[in-house]
Amino acid sequence: MDFENYEIDPSIYDEMFLPDGAPREHCRQVHDALVLLSEEELGNIQERVTRSFSNEGITFTVYGDDEADERIIPIDCVPRVMSGADWRQLEAGLTQRLKALNLFLEDVYGPARIIEDGVIPVDVVRGCPQYRVEMRGFSAPHGTWVAICGTDLVRTNDGFRVLEDNLRVPSGVSYMLANRKAAKGSLRRLYRSSRVQEVEHYGRVLLETLRDLAPRGRSDPTIALLTPGVYNSAFYEHMFLAHEIGAELVEGRDLLVNDGFVYMRTTAGLRRVDVVYRRVDDDFIDPLVFRADSLLGVPGLMHAYKLGNVALVNAPGTGVADDKSVYAYVPEMIRYYLGEEAILSNVDTRLCRRPEDLEYTLDNLQDLVVKRVGESGGYGMLIGPHSTPEERDEYADQVRANPADFISQPVLALSRSPCLIDGSFEPRHVDLRPFVLHGRETRIAPGAFCRVALRRGSLVVNSSQGGGGKDFWVLED
Amino acid sequence: MLSRSAQGLYWMGRYLERAEHLCGLLRLQTETLVDRPVREIHFGWTRIYGSMNRPPPFGEIEMDSDDYTLADSYALADDLTFERSNPTSIWSCFALGRENARQMRHCISAEMWTQLNLAYLRIQKLSIQDIWWMSPESFYATTSAEINTFAGVAESTMYRDDGWRFMQLGRSVERAQLSAGLILTQLSADPSKEEEDADWTSLLRICHAFEAYNRRYGVEVQTGHALDLLVTDPLLPNSLCRSLDMTAEELAAIDPGPDTRSSDAARRLAGRLGALIHYEWPDREDREALLRQVRGYCLDLHDLVTAAYFDYPIEDHPAR
């Protein structure tokens, strides 16, 4: 099927095509193969991809008025392709960024030199709701606060930009693996001839990372993945990862703390747990320390953690480093801690807590994206160009009432990638979430969860709001 | 293994066994609707509800003319097959079995999950209208075959760890309890001689035992022989004695739990259950009482297994 009617807009970076309409060099092979396929063949490929998700029950949960609904994330069968050279640049940038963020966390919960030296205002850090006073004075094993990070990246005509560092309990890696499996099963020969770098070893790499962090002297650590339970929207992923790394999949009620050690309830009695890969938010992990009404957590878990008898991955308190206000300072952090310039740029961000930024934001609402600092998942934000005057007025009132809760950014021309929509190729906006692991060293699988805004013109890629996914191929050189 | 995982697999085994059992009952019952007298249809429904220990949804089932019986049958089949609010409908048992599997997917093989999920997706789309007018019995046959395929896939792909044992334990306990209940309901009925023969024939069919009966005793169905076959024949795959032997075997293979009092008691009870059938059954006059005892012991056994492995008090059994 040809790309004759495929729209190319030179102001938006297209992942497959140059502005003049010729395929990019590294995409040529995939492009040519797609052109050779008939509409019917492509339809079959798409159907096979969708069916493999449904048959395998790869679902996420959406909460409606009635009951929780198991849904399948829509997956587009056309892969997004990246050259090895581009990937190496990303890899270097991600490694650098995570290194600085871990140093920042070790610093702000310790001597707080970065605040003392005036690089980041104290209220930005201490005023952040994710700053955990309980962690002050704590030093994370090997300096690793964030062991698993899922950075959101976008590409524009000016290069890559980091949209968000997800440093708490990032999800989506199971889609990276499931998309790959579906792509292999449906594109077969094209996959083989394209020489795509493998991502299947992610589970092993994750396991190595978790083992790196086991308490001293526990050479064969018992690892448990702590899930909020089957009603969590990412439950499939928790189950999948537990299976991949051979960990027990536990809920809070399966664990208990006794004399400062963590145990799980097995059919043969209590068994000590050394590493908890927790997919439960800080607020809920220990009702004795954080939210007392939490039923998902384990009373005493923080006590055991601080004694060094169990590893918690990621460490509690990492949310202060991916806060939307703190984000604006990451390039400074890189300069401050590493003496380097950031390889990956931020999106220009204005903090409405600063009067001049507030004024600019309110004056230019129709051209900006405004986000609420504490929200994620695409909720609570205003996309200026897609909003009505009434919506902007209402939003402006909220911003004026609590300026510190808001940041604004220019609307980015997110890159687009061809997707199969109603039997023809159409461009759709995409982003990218690679997963960076760090135990004693940084490990990155050459792949990512590529999210797609499937609605025409939409910039929202979140799966809870009509987003989908596609496989992402990093080619060998 | 994690207690909650073991419990999930145990329940998965139980629910799927129950769904399969119901499929067998309903398959035969819907066949009965085609050519059997109203009395037999009526007895069939009473037997099903009696063996499930559950009252029919609209009060006692009336024995009426053909038309009424068939209309009732539609409603009763719906109640037993698709009714979401009936916790022992096929749909509910299947959905609960699959839900346990979904939560314990990391403990079973990928092939098992796929088999079960595909079946679930199929059943999910159906309602009583979809199956009733053409051939309801083929729906029950297909569903039953899907569960049996699941068991076969498990047999050939699942690692034989404690997870396997607990799943098998759930299946065998459930099966023993259900067959004891079913035979008991049959014995409590009081039909004429001719009717009795027909009812035992249908019971043998439900238990996949009719061909075995023919091979062993010939074509003439006699109550005593049928009963012996269903209860004591070690060659019949789902005879009561086989289910009980399997229960005892699985329990013996699982390491004792931290609460050894409960796990030892569970093993002894499983042994006693086997002994009831192997050694007491042949000489026992009052077989209804014995079956009632078996059914009660199955409930006790469930409680002991739960106390020994899933829900033990941790204060008394500190970490080792």
JSON list of N, CA and C in Angstrom, two decimals, chain B residues 151-202:
[
{"chain": "B", "resi": 151, "resn": "ALA", "atom": "N", "xyz": [-7.34, -28.86, 31.43]},
{"chain": "B", "resi": 151, "resn": "ALA", "atom": "CA", "xyz": [-6.70, -29.83, 32.33]},
{"chain": "B", "resi": 151, "resn": "ALA", "atom": "C", "xyz": [-5.59, -30.58, 31.59]},
{"chain": "B", "resi": 152, "resn": "GLY", "atom": "N", "xyz": [-5.85, -30.90, 30.31]},
{"chain": "B", "resi": 152, "resn": "GLY", "atom": "CA", "xyz": [-4.84, -31.61, 29.53]},
{"chain": "B", "resi": 152, "resn": "GLY", "atom": "C", "xyz": [-3.62, -30.75, 29.26]},
{"chain": "B", "resi": 153, "resn": "VAL", "atom": "N", "xyz": [-3.87, -29.47, 28.96]},
{"chain": "B", "resi": 153, "resn": "VAL", "atom": "CA", "xyz": [-2.75, -28.56, 28.72]},
{"chain": "B", "resi": 153, "resn": "VAL", "atom": "C", "xyz": [-1.94, -28.41, 30.01]},
{"chain": "B", "resi": 154, "resn": "ALA", "atom": "N", "xyz": [-2.64, -28.33, 31.12]},
{"chain": "B", "resi": 154, "resn": "ALA", "atom": "CA", "xyz": [-1.95, -28.23, 32.42]},
{"chain": "B", "resi": 154, "resn": "ALA", "atom": "C", "xyz": [-1.10, -29.48, 32.63]},
{"chain": "B", "resi": 155, "resn": "GLU", "atom": "N", "xyz": [-1.69, -30.61, 32.38]},
{"chain": "B", "resi": 155, "resn": "GLU", "atom": "CA", "xyz": [-1.01, -31.90, 32.54]},
{"chain": "B", "resi": 155, "resn": "GLU", "atom": "C", "xyz": [0.30, -31.92, 31.75]},
{"chain": "B", "resi": 156, "resn": "SER", "atom": "N", "xyz": [0.28, -31.36, 30.55]},
{"chain": "B", "resi": 156, "resn": "SER", "atom": "CA", "xyz": [1.49, -31.48, 29.74]},
{"chain": "B", "resi": 156, "resn": "SER", "atom": "C", "xyz": [2.40, -30.27, 29.80]},
{"chain": "B", "resi": 157, "resn": "THR", "atom": "N", "xyz": [1.98, -29.17, 30.44]},
{"chain": "B", "resi": 157, "resn": "THR", "atom": "CA", "xyz": [2.89, -28.00, 30.43]},
{"chain": "B", "resi": 157, "resn": "THR", "atom": "C", "xyz": [3.22, -27.45, 31.82]},
{"chain": "B", "resi": 158, "resn": "MET", "atom": "N", "xyz": [2.48, -27.81, 32.84]},
{"chain": "B", "resi": 158, "resn": "MET", "atom": "CA", "xyz": [2.71, -27.13, 34.11]},
{"chain": "B", "resi": 158, "resn": "MET", "atom": "C", "xyz": [3.79, -27.81, 34.94]},
{"chain": "B", "resi": 159, "resn": "TYR", "atom": "N", "xyz": [4.63, -26.98, 35.51]},
{"chain": "B", "resi": 159, "resn": "TYR", "atom": "CA", "xyz": [5.69, -27.46, 36.39]},
{"chain": "B", "resi": 159, "resn": "TYR", "atom": "C", "xyz": [5.05, -28.11, 37.62]},
{"chain": "B", "resi": 160, "resn": "ARG", "atom": "N", "xyz": [5.57, -29.27, 38.01]},
{"chain": "B", "resi": 160, "resn": "ARG", "atom": "CA", "xyz": [4.92, -30.01, 39.10]},
{"chain": "B", "resi": 160, "resn": "ARG", "atom": "C", "xyz": [5.40, -29.53, 40.48]},
{"chain": "B", "resi": 161, "resn": "ASP", "atom": "N", "xyz": [5.20, -28.27, 40.74]},
{"chain": "B", "resi": 161, "resn": "ASP", "atom": "CA", "xyz": [5.59, -27.75, 42.04]},
{"chain": "B", "resi": 161, "resn": "ASP", "atom": "C", "xyz": [4.37, -27.74, 42.96]},
{"chain": "B", "resi": 162, "resn": "ASP", "atom": "N", "xyz": [4.47, -27.05, 44.07]},
{"chain": "B", "resi": 162, "resn": "ASP", "atom": "CA", "xyz": [3.34, -27.01, 44.99]},
{"chain": "B", "resi": 162, "resn": "ASP", "atom": "C", "xyz": [2.10, -26.40, 44.34]},
{"chain": "B", "resi": 163, "resn": "GLY", "atom": "N", "xyz": [2.32, -25.46, 43.41]},
{"chain": "B", "resi": 163, "resn": "GLY", "atom": "CA", "xyz": [1.19, -24.84, 42.72]},
{"chain": "B", "resi": 163, "resn": "GLY", "atom": "C", "xyz": [0.34, -25.90, 42.03]},
{"chain": "B", "resi": 164, "resn": "TRP", "atom": "N", "xyz": [1.01, -26.80, 41.35]},
{"chain": "B", "resi": 164, "resn": "TRP", "atom": "CA", "xyz": [0.32, -27.92, 40.70]},
{"chain": "B", "resi": 164, "resn": "TRP", "atom": "C", "xyz": [-0.45, -28.74, 41.73]},
{"chain": "B", "resi": 165, "resn": "ARG", "atom": "N", "xyz": [0.22, -29.04, 42.83]},
{"chain": "B", "resi": 165, "resn": "ARG", "atom": "CA", "xyz": [-0.41, -29.87, 43.87]},
{"chain": "B", "resi": 165, "resn": "ARG", "atom": "C", "xyz": [-1.67, -29.21, 44.41]},
{"chain": "B", "resi": 166, "resn": "PHE", "atom": "N", "xyz": [-1.59, -27.92, 44.67]},
{"chain": "B", "resi": 166, "resn": "PHE", "atom": "CA", "xyz": [-2.76, -27.25, 45.24]},
{"chain": "B", "resi": 166, "resn": "PHE", "atom": "C", "xyz": [-3.90, -27.18, 44.23]},
{"chain": "B", "resi": 167, "resn": "MET", "atom": "N", "xyz": [-3.54, -26.99, 42.97]},
{"chain": "B", "resi": 167, "resn": "MET", "atom": "CA", "xyz": [-4.58, -26.97, 41.94]},
{"chain": "B", "resi": 167, "resn": "MET", "atom": "C", "xyz": [-5.28, -28.33, 41.88]},
{"chain": "B", "resi": 168, "resn": "GLN", "atom": "N", "xyz": [-4.48, -29.40, 41.88]},
{"chain": "B", "resi": 168, "resn": "GLN", "atom": "CA", "xyz": [-5.04, -30.75, 41.83]},
{"chain": "B", "resi": 168, "resn": "GLN", "atom": "C", "xyz": [-5.85, -31.05, 43.09]},
{"chain": "B", "resi": 169, "resn": "LEU", "atom": "N", "xyz": [-5.35, -30.57, 44.20]},
{"chain": "B", "resi": 169, "resn": "LEU", "atom": "CA", "xyz": [-6.07, -30.78, 45.46]},
{"chain": "B", "resi": 169, "resn": "LEU", "atom": "C", "xyz": [-7.46, -30.13, 45.38]},
{"chain": "B", "resi": 170, "resn": "GLY", "atom": "N", "xyz": [-7.50, -28.90, 44.87]},
{"chain": "B", "resi": 170, "resn": "GLY", "atom": "CA", "xyz": [-8.78, -28.20, 44.72]},
{"chain": "B", "resi": 170, "resn": "GLY", "atom": "C", "xyz": [-9.72, -28.99, 43.83]},
{"chain": "B", "resi": 171, "resn": "ARG", "atom": "N", "xyz": [-9.19, -29.47, 42.71]},
{"chain": "B", "resi": 171, "resn": "ARG", "atom": "CA", "xyz": [-10.03, -30.23, 41.79]},
{"chain": "B", "resi": 171, "resn": "ARG", "atom": "C", "xyz": [-10.59, -31.48, 42.45]},
{"chain": "B", "resi": 172, "resn": "SER", "atom": "N", "xyz": [-9.72, -32.23, 43.14]},
{"chain": "B", "resi": 172, "resn": "SER", "atom": "CA", "xyz": [-10.17, -33.52, 43.66]},
{"chain": "B", "resi": 172, "resn": "SER", "atom": "C", "xyz": [-11.14, -33.34, 44.83]},
{"chain": "B", "resi": 173, "resn": "VAL", "atom": "N", "xyz": [-10.90, -32.36, 45.68]},
{"chain": "B", "resi": 173, "resn": "VAL", "atom": "CA", "xyz": [-11.82, -32.13, 46.79]},
{"chain": "B", "resi": 173, "resn": "VAL", "atom": "C", "xyz": [-13.19, -31.73, 46.24]},
{"chain": "B", "resi": 174, "resn": "GLU", "atom": "N", "xyz": [-13.17, -30.84, 45.26]},
{"chain": "B", "resi": 174, "resn": "GLU", "atom": "CA", "xyz": [-14.42, -30.37, 44.68]},
{"chain": "B", "resi": 174, "resn": "GLU", "atom": "C", "xyz": [-15.17, -31.54, 44.02]},
{"chain": "B", "resi": 175, "resn": "ARG", "atom": "N", "xyz": [-14.41, -32.33, 43.30]},
{"chain": "B", "resi": 175, "resn": "ARG", "atom": "CA", "xyz": [-15.05, -33.43, 42.57]},
{"chain": "B", "resi": 175, "resn": "ARG", "atom": "C", "xyz": [-15.67, -34.43, 43.53]},
{"chain": "B", "resi": 176, "resn": "ALA", "atom": "N", "xyz": [-14.94, -34.75, 44.60]},
{"chain": "B", "resi": 176, "resn": "ALA", "atom": "CA", "xyz": [-15.45, -35.70, 45.58]},
{"chain": "B", "resi": 176, "resn": "ALA", "atom": "C", "xyz": [-16.73, -35.15, 46.21]},
{"chain": "B", "resi": 177, "resn": "GLN", "atom": "N", "xyz": [-16.69, -33.89, 46.57]},
{"chain": "B", "resi": 177, "resn": "GLN", "atom": "CA", "xyz": [-17.85, -33.29, 47.21]},
{"chain": "B", "resi": 177, "resn": "GLN", "atom": "C", "xyz": [-19.06, -33.28, 46.29]},
{"chain": "B", "resi": 178, "resn": "LEU", "atom": "N", "xyz": [-18.81, -32.94, 45.03]},
{"chain": "B", "resi": 178, "resn": "LEU", "atom": "CA", "xyz": [-19.92, -32.88, 44.07]},
{"chain": "B", "resi": 178, "resn": "LEU", "atom": "C", "xyz": [-20.48, -34.26, 43.76]},
{"chain": "B", "resi": 179, "resn": "SER", "atom": "N", "xyz": [-19.59, -35.26, 43.57]},
{"chain": "B", "resi": 179, "resn": "SER", "atom": "CA", "xyz": [-20.16, -36.57, 43.25]},
{"chain": "B", "resi": 179, "resn": "SER", "atom": "C", "xyz": [-20.91, -37.14, 44.44]},
{"chain": "B", "resi": 180, "resn": "ALA", "atom": "N", "xyz": [-20.38, -36.93, 45.66]},
{"chain": "B", "resi": 180, "resn": "ALA", "atom": "CA", "xyz": [-21.11, -37.42, 46.83]},
{"chain": "B", "resi": 180, "resn": "ALA", "atom": "C", "xyz": [-22.50, -36.78, 46.88]},
{"chain": "B", "resi": 181, "resn": "GLY", "atom": "N", "xyz": [-22.56, -35.47, 46.61]},
{"chain": "B", "resi": 181, "resn": "GLY", "atom": "CA", "xyz": [-23.83, -34.76, 46.63]},
{"chain": "B", "resi": 181, "resn": "GLY", "atom": "C", "xyz": [-24.79, -35.27, 45.57]},
{"chain": "B", "resi": 182, "resn": "LEU", "atom": "N", "xyz": [-24.26, -35.52, 44.40]},
{"chain": "B", "resi": 182, "resn": "LEU", "atom": "CA", "xyz": [-25.10, -35.94, 43.29]},
{"chain": "B", "resi": 182, "resn": "LEU", "atom": "C", "xyz": [-25.69, -37.34, 43.54]},
{"chain": "B", "resi": 183, "resn": "ILE", "atom": "N", "xyz": [-24.84, -38.24, 43.98]},
{"chain": "B", "resi": 183, "resn": "ILE", "atom": "CA", "xyz": [-25.32, -39.60, 44.24]},
{"chain": "B", "resi": 183, "resn": "ILE", "atom": "C", "xyz": [-26.32, -39.60, 45.40]},
{"chain": "B", "resi": 184, "resn": "LEU", "atom": "N", "xyz": [-26.03, -38.77, 46.36]},
{"chain": "B", "resi": 184, "resn": "LEU", "atom": "CA", "xyz": [-26.91, -38.66, 47.51]},
{"chain": "B", "resi": 184, "resn": "LEU", "atom": "C", "xyz": [-28.32, -38.21, 47.09]},
{"chain": "B", "resi": 185, "resn": "THR", "atom": "N", "xyz": [-28.38, -37.22, 46.24]},
{"chain": "B", "resi": 185, "resn": "THR", "atom": "CA", "xyz": [-29.69, -36.72, 45.76]},
{"chain": "B", "resi": 185, "resn": "THR", "atom": "C", "xyz": [-30.43, -37.84, 45.04]},
{"chain": "B", "resi": 186, "resn": "GLN", "atom": "N", "xyz": [-29.69, -38.59, 44.27]},
{"chain": "B", "resi": 186, "resn": "GLN", "atom": "CA", "xyz": [-30.30, -39.69, 43.53]},
{"chain": "B", "resi": 186, "resn": "GLN", "atom": "C", "xyz": [-30.88, -40.73, 44.49]},
{"chain": "B", "resi": 187, "resn": "LEU", "atom": "N", "xyz": [-30.12, -41.05, 45.55]},
{"chain": "B", "resi": 187, "resn": "LEU", "atom": "CA", "xyz": [-30.58, -42.07, 46.51]},
{"chain": "B", "resi": 187, "resn": "LEU", "atom": "C", "xyz": [-31.80, -41.61, 47.29]},
{"chain": "B", "resi": 188, "resn": "SER", "atom": "N", "xyz": [-31.87, -40.29, 47.52]},
{"chain": "B", "resi": 188, "resn": "SER", "atom": "CA", "xyz": [-32.99, -39.79, 48.33]},
{"chain": "B", "resi": 188, "resn": "SER", "atom": "C", "xyz": [-34.30, -39.80, 47.55]},
{"chain": "B", "resi": 189, "resn": "ALA", "atom": "N", "xyz": [-34.20, -39.85, 46.21]},
{"chain": "B", "resi": 189, "resn": "ALA", "atom": "CA", "xyz": [-35.45, -39.87, 45.42]},
{"chain": "B", "resi": 189, "resn": "ALA", "atom": "C", "xyz": [-36.12, -41.23, 45.59]},
{"chain": "B", "resi": 190, "resn": "ASP", "atom": "N", "xyz": [-37.41, -41.23, 45.33]},
{"chain": "B", "resi": 190, "resn": "ASP", "atom": "CA", "xyz": [-38.12, -42.48, 45.55]},
{"chain": "B", "resi": 190, "resn": "ASP", "atom": "C", "xyz": [-39.02, -42.82, 44.35]},
{"chain": "B", "resi": 191, "resn": "PRO", "atom": "N", "xyz": [-38.42, -43.16, 43.22]},
{"chain": "B", "resi": 191, "resn": "PRO", "atom": "CA", "xyz": [-39.20, -43.41, 42.01]},
{"chain": "B", "resi": 191, "resn": "PRO", "atom": "C", "xyz": [-39.64, -44.87, 41.90]},
{"chain": "B", "resi": 192, "resn": "SER", "atom": "N", "xyz": [-40.50, -45.14, 40.91]},
{"chain": "B", "resi": 192, "resn": "SER", "atom": "CA", "xyz": [-40.89, -46.52, 40.62]},
{"chain": "B", "resi": 192, "resn": "SER", "atom": "C", "xyz": [-39.71, -47.24, 39.99]},
{"chain": "B", "resi": 193, "resn": "LYS", "atom": "N", "xyz": [-39.84, -48.56, 39.87]},
{"chain": "B", "resi": 193, "resn": "LYS", "atom": "CA", "xyz": [-38.74, -49.36, 39.36]},
{"chain": "B", "resi": 193, "resn": "LYS", "atom": "C", "xyz": [-38.30, -48.91, 37.95]},
{"chain": "B", "resi": 194, "resn": "GLU", "atom": "N", "xyz": [-39.30, -48.73, 37.10]},
{"chain": "B", "resi": 194, "resn": "GLU", "atom": "CA", "xyz": [-39.00, -48.38, 35.71]},
{"chain": "B", "resi": 194, "resn": "GLU", "atom": "C", "xyz": [-38.32, -47.01, 35.63]},
{"chain": "B", "resi": 195, "resn": "GLU", "atom": "N", "xyz": [-38.90, -46.09, 36.41]},
{"chain": "B", "resi": 195, "resn": "GLU", "atom": "CA", "xyz": [-38.32, -44.74, 36.43]},
{"chain": "B", "resi": 195, "resn": "GLU", "atom": "C", "xyz": [-36.91, -44.76, 36.99]},
{"chain": "B", "resi": 196, "resn": "GLU", "atom": "N", "xyz": [-36.73, -45.57, 37.99]},
{"chain": "B", "resi": 196, "resn": "GLU", "atom": "CA", "xyz": [-35.43, -45.65, 38.63]},
{"chain": "B", "resi": 196, "resn": "GLU", "atom": "C", "xyz": [-34.35, -46.01, 37.61]},
{"chain": "B", "resi": 197, "resn": "ASP", "atom": "N", "xyz": [-34.65, -47.00, 36.77]},
{"chain": "B", "resi": 197, "resn": "ASP", "atom": "CA", "xyz": [-33.67, -47.41, 35.77]},
{"chain": "B", "resi": 197, "resn": "ASP", "atom": "C", "xyz": [-33.28, -46.25, 34.87]},
{"chain": "B", "resi": 198, "resn": "ALA", "atom": "N", "xyz": [-34.31, -45.51, 34.43]},
{"chain": "B", "resi": 198, "resn": "ALA", "atom": "CA", "xyz": [-34.03, -44.38, 33.55]},
{"chain": "B", "resi": 198, "resn": "ALA", "atom": "C", "xyz": [-33.16, -43.34, 34.26]},
{"chain": "B", "resi": 199, "resn": "ASP", "atom": "N", "xyz": [-33.47, -43.08, 35.54]},
{"chain": "B", "resi": 199, "resn": "ASP", "atom": "CA", "xyz": [-32.72, -42.06, 36.26]},
{"chain": "B", "resi": 199, "resn": "ASP", "atom": "C", "xyz": [-31.26, -42.48, 36.48]},
{"chain": "B", "resi": 200, "resn": "TRP", "atom": "N", "xyz": [-31.06, -43.77, 36.77]},
{"chain": "B", "resi": 200, "resn": "TRP", "atom": "CA", "xyz": [-29.67, -44.22, 36.95]},
{"chain": "B", "resi": 200, "resn": "TRP", "atom": "C", "xyz": [-28.91, -44.20, 35.64]},
{"chain": "B", "resi": 201, "resn": "THR", "atom": "N", "xyz": [-29.62, -44.52, 34.57]},
{"chain": "B", "resi": 201, "resn": "THR", "atom": "CA", "xyz": [-28.95, -44.43, 33.27]},
{"chain": "B", "resi": 201, "resn": "THR", "atom": "C", "xyz": [-28.48, -43.00, 33.01]},
{"chain": "B", "resi": 202, "resn": "SER", "atom": "N", "xyz": [-29.37, -42.06, 33.29]},
{"chain": "B", "resi": 202, "resn": "SER", "atom": "CA", "xyz": [-28.94, -40.67, 33.04]},
{"chain": "B", "resi": 202, "resn": "SER", "atom": "C", "xyz": [-27.83, -40.26, 33.99]}
]
